[in-house]
Tab-separated table of C-alpha atoms in Angstrom:
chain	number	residue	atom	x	y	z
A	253	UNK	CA	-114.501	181.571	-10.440
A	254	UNK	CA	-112.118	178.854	-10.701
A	255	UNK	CA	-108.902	177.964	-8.974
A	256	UNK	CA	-106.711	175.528	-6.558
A	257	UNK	CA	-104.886	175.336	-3.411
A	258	UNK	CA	-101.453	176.315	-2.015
A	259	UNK	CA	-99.114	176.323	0.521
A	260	UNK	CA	-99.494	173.587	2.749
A	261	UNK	CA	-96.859	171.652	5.001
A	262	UNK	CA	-97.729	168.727	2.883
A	263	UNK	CA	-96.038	169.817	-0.364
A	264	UNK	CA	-94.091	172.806	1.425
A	265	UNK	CA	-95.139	176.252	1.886
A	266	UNK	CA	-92.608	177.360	-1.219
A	267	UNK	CA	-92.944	174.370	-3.249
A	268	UNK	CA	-94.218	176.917	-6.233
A	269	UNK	CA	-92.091	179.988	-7.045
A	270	UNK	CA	-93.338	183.149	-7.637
A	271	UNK	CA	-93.390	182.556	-11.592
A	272	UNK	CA	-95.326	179.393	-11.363
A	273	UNK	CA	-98.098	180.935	-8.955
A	274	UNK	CA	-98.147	184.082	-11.867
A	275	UNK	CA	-98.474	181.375	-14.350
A	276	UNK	CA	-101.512	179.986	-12.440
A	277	UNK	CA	-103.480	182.800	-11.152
A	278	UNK	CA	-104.613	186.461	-12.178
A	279	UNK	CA	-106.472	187.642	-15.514
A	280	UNK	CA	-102.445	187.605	-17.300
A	281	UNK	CA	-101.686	184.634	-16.258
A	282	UNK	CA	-101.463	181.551	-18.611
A	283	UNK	CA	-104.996	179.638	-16.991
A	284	UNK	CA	-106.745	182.801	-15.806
A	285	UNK	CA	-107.716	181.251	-12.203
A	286	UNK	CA	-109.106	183.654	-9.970
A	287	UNK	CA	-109.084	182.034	-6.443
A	288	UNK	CA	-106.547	180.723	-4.410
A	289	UNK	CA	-106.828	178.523	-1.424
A	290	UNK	CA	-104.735	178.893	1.537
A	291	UNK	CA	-103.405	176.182	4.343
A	292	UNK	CA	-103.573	177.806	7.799
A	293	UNK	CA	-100.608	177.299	9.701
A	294	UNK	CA	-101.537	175.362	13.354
A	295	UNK	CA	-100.588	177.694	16.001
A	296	UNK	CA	-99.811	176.922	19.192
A	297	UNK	CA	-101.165	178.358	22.327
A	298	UNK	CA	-97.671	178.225	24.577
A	299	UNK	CA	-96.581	181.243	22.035
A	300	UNK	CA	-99.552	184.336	20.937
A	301	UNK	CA	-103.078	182.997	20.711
A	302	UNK	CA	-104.293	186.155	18.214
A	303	UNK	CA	-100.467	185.838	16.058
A	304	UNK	CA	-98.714	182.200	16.419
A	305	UNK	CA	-95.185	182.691	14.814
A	306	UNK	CA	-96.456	179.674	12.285
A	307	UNK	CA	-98.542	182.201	10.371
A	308	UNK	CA	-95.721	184.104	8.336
A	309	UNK	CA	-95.470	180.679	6.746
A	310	UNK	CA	-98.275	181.365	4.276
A	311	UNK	CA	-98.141	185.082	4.584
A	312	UNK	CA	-96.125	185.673	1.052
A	313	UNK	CA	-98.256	183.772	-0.909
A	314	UNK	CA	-101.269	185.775	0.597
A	315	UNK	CA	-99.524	188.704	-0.484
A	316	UNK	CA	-98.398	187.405	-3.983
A	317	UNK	CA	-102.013	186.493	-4.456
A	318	UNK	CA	-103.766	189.462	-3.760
A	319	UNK	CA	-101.656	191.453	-5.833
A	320	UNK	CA	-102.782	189.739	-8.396
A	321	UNK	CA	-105.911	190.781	-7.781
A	322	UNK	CA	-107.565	187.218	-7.129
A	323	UNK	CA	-109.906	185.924	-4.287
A	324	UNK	CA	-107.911	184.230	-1.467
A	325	UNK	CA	-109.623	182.178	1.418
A	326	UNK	CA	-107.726	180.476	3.572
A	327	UNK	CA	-108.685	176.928	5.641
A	328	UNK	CA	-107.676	175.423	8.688
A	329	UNK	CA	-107.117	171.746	9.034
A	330	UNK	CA	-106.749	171.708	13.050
A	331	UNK	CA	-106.595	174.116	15.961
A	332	UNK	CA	-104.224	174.012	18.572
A	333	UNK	CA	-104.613	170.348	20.149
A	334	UNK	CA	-104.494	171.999	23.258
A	335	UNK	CA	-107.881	172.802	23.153
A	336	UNK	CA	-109.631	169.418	21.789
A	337	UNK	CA	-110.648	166.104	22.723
A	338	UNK	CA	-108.010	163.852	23.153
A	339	UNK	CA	-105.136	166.931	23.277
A	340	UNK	CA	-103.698	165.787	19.328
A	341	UNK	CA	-104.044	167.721	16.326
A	342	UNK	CA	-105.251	164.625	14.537
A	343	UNK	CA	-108.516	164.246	13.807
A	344	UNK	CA	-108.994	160.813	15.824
A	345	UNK	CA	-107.148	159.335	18.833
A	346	UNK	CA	-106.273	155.734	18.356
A	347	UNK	CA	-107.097	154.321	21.738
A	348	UNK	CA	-104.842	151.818	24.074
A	349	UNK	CA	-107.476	149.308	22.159
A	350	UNK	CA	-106.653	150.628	18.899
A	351	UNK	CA	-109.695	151.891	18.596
A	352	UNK	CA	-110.087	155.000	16.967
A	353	UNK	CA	-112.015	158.126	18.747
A	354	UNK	CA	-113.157	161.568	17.157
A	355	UNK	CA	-111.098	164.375	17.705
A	356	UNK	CA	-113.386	167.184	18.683
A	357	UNK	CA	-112.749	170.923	20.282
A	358	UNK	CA	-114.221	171.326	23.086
A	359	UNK	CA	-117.093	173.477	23.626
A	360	UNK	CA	-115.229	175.116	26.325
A	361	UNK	CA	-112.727	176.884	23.973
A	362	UNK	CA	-115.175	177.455	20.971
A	363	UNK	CA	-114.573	181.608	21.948
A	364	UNK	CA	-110.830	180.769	21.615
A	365	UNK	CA	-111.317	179.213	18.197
A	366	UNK	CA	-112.956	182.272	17.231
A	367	UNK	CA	-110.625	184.695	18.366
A	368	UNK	CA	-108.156	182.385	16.990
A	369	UNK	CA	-109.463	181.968	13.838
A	370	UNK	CA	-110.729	186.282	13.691
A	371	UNK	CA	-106.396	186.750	14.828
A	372	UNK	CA	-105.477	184.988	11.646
A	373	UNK	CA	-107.592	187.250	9.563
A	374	UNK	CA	-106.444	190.508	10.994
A	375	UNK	CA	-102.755	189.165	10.698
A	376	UNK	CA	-103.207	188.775	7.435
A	377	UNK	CA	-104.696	191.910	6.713
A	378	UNK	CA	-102.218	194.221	8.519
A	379	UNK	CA	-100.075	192.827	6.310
A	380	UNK	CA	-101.424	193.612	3.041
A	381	UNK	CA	-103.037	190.415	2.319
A	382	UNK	CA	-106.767	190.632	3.357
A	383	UNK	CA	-108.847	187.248	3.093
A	384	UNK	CA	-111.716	187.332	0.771
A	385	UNK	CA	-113.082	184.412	3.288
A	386	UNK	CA	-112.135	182.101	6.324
A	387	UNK	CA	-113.040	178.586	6.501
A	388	UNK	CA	-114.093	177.132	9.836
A	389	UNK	CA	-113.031	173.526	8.939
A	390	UNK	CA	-111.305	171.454	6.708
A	391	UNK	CA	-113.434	168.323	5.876
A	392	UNK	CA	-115.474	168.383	9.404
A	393	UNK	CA	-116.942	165.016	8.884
A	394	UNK	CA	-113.773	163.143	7.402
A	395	UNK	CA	-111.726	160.672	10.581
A	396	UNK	CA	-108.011	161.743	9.600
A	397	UNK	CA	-104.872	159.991	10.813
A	398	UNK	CA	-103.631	163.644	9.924
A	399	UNK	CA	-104.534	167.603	10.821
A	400	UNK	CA	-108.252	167.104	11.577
A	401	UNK	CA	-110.978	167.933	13.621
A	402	UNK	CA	-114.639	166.149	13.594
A	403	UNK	CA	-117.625	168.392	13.936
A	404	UNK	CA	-120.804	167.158	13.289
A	405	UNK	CA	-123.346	169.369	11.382
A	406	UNK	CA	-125.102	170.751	14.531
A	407	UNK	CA	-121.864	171.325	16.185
A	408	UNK	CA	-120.480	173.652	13.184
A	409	UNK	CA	-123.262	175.466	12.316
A	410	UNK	CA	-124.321	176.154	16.092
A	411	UNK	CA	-120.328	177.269	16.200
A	412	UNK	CA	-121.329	179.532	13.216
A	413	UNK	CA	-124.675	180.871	14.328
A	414	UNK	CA	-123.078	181.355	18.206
A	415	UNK	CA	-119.486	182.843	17.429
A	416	UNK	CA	-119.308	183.997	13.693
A	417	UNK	CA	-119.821	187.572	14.986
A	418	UNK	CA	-116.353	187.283	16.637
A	419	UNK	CA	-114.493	186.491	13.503
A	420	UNK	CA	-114.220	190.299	10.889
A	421	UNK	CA	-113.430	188.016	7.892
A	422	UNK	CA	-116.277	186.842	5.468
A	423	UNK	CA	-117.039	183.172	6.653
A	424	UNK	CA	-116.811	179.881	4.801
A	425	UNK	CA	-118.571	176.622	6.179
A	426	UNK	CA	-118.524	173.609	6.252
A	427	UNK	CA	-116.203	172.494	3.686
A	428	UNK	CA	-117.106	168.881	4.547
A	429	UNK	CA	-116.284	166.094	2.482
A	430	UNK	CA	-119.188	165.700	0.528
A	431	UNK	CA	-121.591	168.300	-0.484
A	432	UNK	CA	-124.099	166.997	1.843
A	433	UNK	CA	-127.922	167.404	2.615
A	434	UNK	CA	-126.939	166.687	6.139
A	435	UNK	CA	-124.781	170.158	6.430
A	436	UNK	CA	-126.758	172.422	3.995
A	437	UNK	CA	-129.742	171.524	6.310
A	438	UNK	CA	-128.672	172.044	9.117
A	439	UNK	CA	-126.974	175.693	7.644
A	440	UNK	CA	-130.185	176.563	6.169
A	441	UNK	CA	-131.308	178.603	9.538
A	442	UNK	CA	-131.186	182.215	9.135
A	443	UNK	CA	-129.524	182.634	12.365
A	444	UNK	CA	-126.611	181.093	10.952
A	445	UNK	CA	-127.353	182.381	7.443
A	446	UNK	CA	-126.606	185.746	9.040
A	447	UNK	CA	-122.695	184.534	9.530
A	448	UNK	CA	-122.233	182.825	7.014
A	449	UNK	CA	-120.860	184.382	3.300
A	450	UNK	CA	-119.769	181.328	1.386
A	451	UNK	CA	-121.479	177.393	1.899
A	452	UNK	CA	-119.019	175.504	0.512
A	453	UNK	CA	-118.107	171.344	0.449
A	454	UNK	CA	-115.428	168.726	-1.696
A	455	UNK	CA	-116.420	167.380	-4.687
A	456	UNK	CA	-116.193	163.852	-3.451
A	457	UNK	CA	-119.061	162.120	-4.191
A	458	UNK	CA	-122.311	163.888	-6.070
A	459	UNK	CA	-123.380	166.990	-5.237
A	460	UNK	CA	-126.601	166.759	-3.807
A	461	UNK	CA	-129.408	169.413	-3.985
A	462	UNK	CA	-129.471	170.739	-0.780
A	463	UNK	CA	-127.238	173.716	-1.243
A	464	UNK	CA	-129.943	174.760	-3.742
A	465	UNK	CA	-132.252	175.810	-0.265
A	466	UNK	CA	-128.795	178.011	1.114
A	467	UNK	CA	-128.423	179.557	-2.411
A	468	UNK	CA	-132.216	179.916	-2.409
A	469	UNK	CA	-131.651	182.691	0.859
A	470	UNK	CA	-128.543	184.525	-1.504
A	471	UNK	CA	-125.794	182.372	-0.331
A	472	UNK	CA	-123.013	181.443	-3.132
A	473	UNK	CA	-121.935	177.529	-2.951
A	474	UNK	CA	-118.294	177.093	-3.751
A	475	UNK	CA	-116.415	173.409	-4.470
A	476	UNK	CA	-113.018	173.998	-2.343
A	477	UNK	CA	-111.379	170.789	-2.863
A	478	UNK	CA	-111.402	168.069	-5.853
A	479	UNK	CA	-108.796	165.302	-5.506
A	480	UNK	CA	-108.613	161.843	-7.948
A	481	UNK	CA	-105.388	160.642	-8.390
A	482	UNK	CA	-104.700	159.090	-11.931
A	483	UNK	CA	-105.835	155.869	-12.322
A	484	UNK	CA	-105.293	155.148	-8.852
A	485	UNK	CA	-108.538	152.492	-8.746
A	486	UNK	CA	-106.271	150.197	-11.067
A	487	UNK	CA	-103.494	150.505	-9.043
A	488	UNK	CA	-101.445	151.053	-12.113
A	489	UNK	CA	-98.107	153.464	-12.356
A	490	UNK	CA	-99.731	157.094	-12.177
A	491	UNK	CA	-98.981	158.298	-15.631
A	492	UNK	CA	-101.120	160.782	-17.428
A	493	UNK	CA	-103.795	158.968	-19.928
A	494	UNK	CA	-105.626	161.325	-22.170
A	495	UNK	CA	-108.424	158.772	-22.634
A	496	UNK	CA	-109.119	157.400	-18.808
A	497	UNK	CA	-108.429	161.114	-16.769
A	498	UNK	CA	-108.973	163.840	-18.848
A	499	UNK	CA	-112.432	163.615	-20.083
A	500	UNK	CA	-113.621	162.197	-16.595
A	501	UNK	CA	-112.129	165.275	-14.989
A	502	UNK	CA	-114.198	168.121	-17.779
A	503	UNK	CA	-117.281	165.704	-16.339
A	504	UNK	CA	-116.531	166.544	-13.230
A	505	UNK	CA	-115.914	169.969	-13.112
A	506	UNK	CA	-119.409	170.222	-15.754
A	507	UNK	CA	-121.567	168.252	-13.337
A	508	UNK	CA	-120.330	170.687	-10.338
A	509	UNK	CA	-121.641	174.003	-13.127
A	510	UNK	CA	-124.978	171.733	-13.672
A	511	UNK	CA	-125.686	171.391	-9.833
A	512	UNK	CA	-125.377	174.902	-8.992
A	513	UNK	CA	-122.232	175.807	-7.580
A	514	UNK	CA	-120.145	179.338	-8.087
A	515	UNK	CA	-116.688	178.201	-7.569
A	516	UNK	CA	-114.491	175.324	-8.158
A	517	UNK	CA	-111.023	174.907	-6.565
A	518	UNK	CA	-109.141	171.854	-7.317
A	519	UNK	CA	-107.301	170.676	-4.797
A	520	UNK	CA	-102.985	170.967	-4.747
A	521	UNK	CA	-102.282	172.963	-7.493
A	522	UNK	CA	-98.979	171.634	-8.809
A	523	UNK	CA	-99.206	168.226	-8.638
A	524	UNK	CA	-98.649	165.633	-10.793
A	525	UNK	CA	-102.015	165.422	-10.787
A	526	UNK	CA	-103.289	168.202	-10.408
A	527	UNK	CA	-103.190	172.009	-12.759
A	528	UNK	CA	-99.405	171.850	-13.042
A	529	UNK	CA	-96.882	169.604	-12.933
A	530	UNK	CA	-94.263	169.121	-10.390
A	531	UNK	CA	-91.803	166.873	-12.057
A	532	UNK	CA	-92.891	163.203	-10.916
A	533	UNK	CA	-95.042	160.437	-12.416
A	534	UNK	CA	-94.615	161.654	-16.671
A	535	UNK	CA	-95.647	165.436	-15.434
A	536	UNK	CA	-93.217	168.489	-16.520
A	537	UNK	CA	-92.239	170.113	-13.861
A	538	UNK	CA	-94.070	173.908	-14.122
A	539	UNK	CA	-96.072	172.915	-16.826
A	540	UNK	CA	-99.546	173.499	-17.216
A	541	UNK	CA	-101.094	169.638	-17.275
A	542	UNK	CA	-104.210	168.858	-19.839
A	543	UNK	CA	-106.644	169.161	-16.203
A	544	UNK	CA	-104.971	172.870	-16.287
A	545	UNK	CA	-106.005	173.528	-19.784
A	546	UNK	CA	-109.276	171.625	-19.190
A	547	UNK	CA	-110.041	173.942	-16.089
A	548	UNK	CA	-108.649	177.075	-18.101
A	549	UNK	CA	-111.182	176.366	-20.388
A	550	UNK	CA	-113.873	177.283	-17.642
A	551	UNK	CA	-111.590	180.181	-16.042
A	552	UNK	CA	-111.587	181.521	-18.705
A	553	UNK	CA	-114.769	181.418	-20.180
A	554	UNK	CA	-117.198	181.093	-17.492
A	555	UNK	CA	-115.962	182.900	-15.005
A	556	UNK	CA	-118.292	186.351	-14.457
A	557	UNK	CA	-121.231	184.436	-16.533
A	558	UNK	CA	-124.148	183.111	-15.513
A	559	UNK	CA	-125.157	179.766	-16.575
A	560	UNK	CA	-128.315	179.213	-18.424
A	561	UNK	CA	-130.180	175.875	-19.212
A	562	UNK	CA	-129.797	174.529	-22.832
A	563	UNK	CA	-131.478	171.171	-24.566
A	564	UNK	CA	-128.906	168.937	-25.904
A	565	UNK	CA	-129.891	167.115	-28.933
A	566	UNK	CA	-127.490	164.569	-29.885
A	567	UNK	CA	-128.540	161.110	-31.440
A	568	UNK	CA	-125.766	159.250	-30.595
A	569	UNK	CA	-125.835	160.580	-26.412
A	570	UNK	CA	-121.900	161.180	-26.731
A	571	UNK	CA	-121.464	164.402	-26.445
A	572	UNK	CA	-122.566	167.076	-22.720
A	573	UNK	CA	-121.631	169.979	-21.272
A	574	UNK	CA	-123.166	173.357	-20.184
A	575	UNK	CA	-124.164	176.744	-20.902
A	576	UNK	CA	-123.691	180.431	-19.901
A	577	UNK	CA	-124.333	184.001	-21.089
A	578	UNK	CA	-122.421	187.165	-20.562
A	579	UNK	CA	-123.878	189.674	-17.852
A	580	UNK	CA	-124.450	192.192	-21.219
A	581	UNK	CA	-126.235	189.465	-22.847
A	582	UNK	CA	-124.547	189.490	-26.187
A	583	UNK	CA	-122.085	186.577	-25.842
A	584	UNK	CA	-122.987	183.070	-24.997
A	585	UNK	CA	-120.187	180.521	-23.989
A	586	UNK	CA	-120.906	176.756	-24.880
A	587	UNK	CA	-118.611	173.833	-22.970
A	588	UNK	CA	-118.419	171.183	-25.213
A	589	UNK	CA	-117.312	167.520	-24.054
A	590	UNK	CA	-117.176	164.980	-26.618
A	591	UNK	CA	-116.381	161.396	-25.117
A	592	UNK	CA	-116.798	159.388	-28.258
A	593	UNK	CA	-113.499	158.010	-29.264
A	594	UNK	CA	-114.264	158.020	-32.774
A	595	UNK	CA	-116.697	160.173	-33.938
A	596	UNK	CA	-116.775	164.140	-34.681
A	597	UNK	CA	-119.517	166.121	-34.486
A	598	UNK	CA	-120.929	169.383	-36.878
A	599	UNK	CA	-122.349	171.576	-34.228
A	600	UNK	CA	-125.534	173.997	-34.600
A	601	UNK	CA	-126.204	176.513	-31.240
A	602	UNK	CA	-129.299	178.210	-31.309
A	603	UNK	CA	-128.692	181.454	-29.443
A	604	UNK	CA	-131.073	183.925	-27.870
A	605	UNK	CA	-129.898	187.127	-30.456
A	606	UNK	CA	-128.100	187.316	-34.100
A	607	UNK	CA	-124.192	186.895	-34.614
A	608	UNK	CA	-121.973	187.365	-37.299
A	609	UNK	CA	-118.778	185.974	-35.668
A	610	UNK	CA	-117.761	183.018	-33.092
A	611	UNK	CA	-114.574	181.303	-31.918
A	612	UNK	CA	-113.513	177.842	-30.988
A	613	UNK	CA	-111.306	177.092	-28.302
A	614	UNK	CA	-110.093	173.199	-28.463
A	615	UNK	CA	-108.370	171.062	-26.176
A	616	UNK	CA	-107.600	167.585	-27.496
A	617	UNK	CA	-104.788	164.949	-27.028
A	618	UNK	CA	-102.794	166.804	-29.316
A	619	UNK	CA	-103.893	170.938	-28.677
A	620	UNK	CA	-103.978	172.391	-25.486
A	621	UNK	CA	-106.563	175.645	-26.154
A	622	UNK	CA	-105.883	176.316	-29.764
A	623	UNK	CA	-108.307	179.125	-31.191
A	624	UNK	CA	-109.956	179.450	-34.117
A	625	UNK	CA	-112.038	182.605	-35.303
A	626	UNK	CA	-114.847	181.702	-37.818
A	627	UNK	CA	-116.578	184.324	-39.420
A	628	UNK	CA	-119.795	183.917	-40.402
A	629	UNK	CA	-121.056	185.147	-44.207
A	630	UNK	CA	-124.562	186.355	-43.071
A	631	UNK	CA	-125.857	187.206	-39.699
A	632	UNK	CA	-127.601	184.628	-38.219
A	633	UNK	CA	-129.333	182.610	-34.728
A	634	UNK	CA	-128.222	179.006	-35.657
A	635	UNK	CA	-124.316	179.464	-36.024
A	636	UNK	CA	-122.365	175.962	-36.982
């Protein structure tokens, strides 16, 4: 499935209405995105270890979101600093010599974290809004001058392997930065395999192949977090340019389907941005922006399939994409992404059964998903 993330203290935990989040997520909804991403509130252990007061923050959002019927998983960015390194919620210290030191919890209170982490869940669920998973850590491996904590890959998956037991909620680890071989190696032990539901990492930077050896032992991989700002590497005003963003962002999202992974949440979800826009830099505030459309075009269309391999034969090496087939077998879904500037392209798609119908789906400059039915005058294997 396909999604993005809400309801942080960054942007404000009601920073979307309830129409916007409807015109986001759920099979009605104008995109068709099917998982939401959730900001865990940092409790504090002077009030309720197992139900901080901070919690109701994202609590109707959980419950707007799963009655919509979509997957909601919900990461934390710190624990209570109480119980790490240098006592700060940040995920380094800066030092009397300005010298900056990572932010760990201490192995001490790794059962607190768990019961902390398993309280969240329950809280959630007594309250109608059950999580379909529970990350351990935001970006483990990232030194934030924000919400952070630094675990290194033996530290989180021995946290996994040691105390995942504690936690009732389907778990989600490591969510680093990268989608390391580092992490997925040291995850690919079937003592912590036995904790762990989802492996999941950020899309920044390529995806390397060691999830392949998780997902090998019936693991899913999910993407949880995709952030490029537009055209921020030529420090220009952020304004939305069909020609520069758009087509690098299908790339992206395509070269996450081609390495494997079952889910890809971009990161804020309105944003200017991001899958909607929130008023700022040229975006329209509540509109669906062209990476909306351009991620709707997966949501919609790959989501439930299964992605087969396909030969791409195109002279003039313009043109990629990917490939997927419905679980009956009679539909096959072809993502098209043509970066020529120029040039158009007559299409042939040899399929594995006969058709007599197809339909295009197009977003350009100028469309946003416009679809067009084509009926075919004899039944045939190589539509055009």
């Amino acid at each position: 499935g396909f999604g993005g993330f809400v309801c942080s203290p960054q942007f404000g935990y009601n920073h979307m209405t309830t129409d916007e989040i409807r015109k986001i997520w759920g099979k009605d909804s104008e995109t068709g995105f099917n998982i939401m991403r959730l900001y865990i509130p940092i409790g504090s252990t002077s009030a309720s270890e197992s139900n901080p007061s901070s919690w109701s923050q994202s609590l109707a959002t959980a419950q707007l979101g799963k009655s919509l019927g979509i997957k909601i998983f919900a990461s934390p960015w710190s624990m209570p600093a109480e119980w790490k390194t240098y006592n700060t919620v940040n995920g380094v210290f800066v030092d009397a010599n300005n010298v900056k030191q990572d932010n760990y919890l201490l192995p001490m209170y790794y059962p607190n974290y768990a019961n902390y982490l398993n309280g969240y869940a329950t809280y959630l669920k007594n309250n109608g809004a059950e999580l379909d998973a529970i990350s351990i850590q935001n970006e483990p491996d990232w030194r934030s001058s924000y919400a952070g904590c630094i675990w290194n890959p033996t530290q989180i998956s021995d946290f996994v392997k040691n105390y995942g037991q504690s936690i009732n909620c389907p778990i989600m680890a490591p969510e680093s930065i990268g989608m390391t071989d580092d992490y997925a190696t040291a995850f690919n032990d079937n003592a912590v395999l036995a904790n762990l539901t989802y492996f999941a990492g950020h899309q920044y930077g390529n995806v390397q192949d060691g999830l392949k050896q998780v997902q090998a032992k019936g693991k899913e991989v999910w993407m949880t977090e995709y952030l490029i700002n537009w055209n921020e590497i030529e420090n220009t005003t952020r304004d939305f340019d069909w020609k520069k963003d758009a087509l690098n962002f299908a790339a992206q999202v395509n070269s996450a389907m081609l390495a494997n992974v079952n889910a890809w949440v971009h990161y804020a979800a309105k944003r200017y941005y991001s899958l909607m826009g929130d008023g700022t830099n040229g975006s329209i505030v509540g509109e669906i922006t062209k990476r909306g459309y351009i991620l709707s075009h997966f949501a919609k269309y790959a989501t439930g399939t299964t992605r087969v391999g396909s030969t791409w034969t195109d002279a003039t090496a313009k043109l990629n994409g990917s490939t997927y087939i419905s679980d009956t077998g009679d539909k096959v879904v072809v993502m098209v992404i043509n970066n020529s500037t120029t040039d158009t392209y007559n299409l042939t798609v040899d399929l594995p059964f006969y058709t007599n119908s197809e339909k295009i789906i197009k977003t350009t400059e100028t469309e946003n998903m416009s679809t067009t039915d084509v009926n075919l005058t004899t039944e045939t294997c190589r539509p055009k």
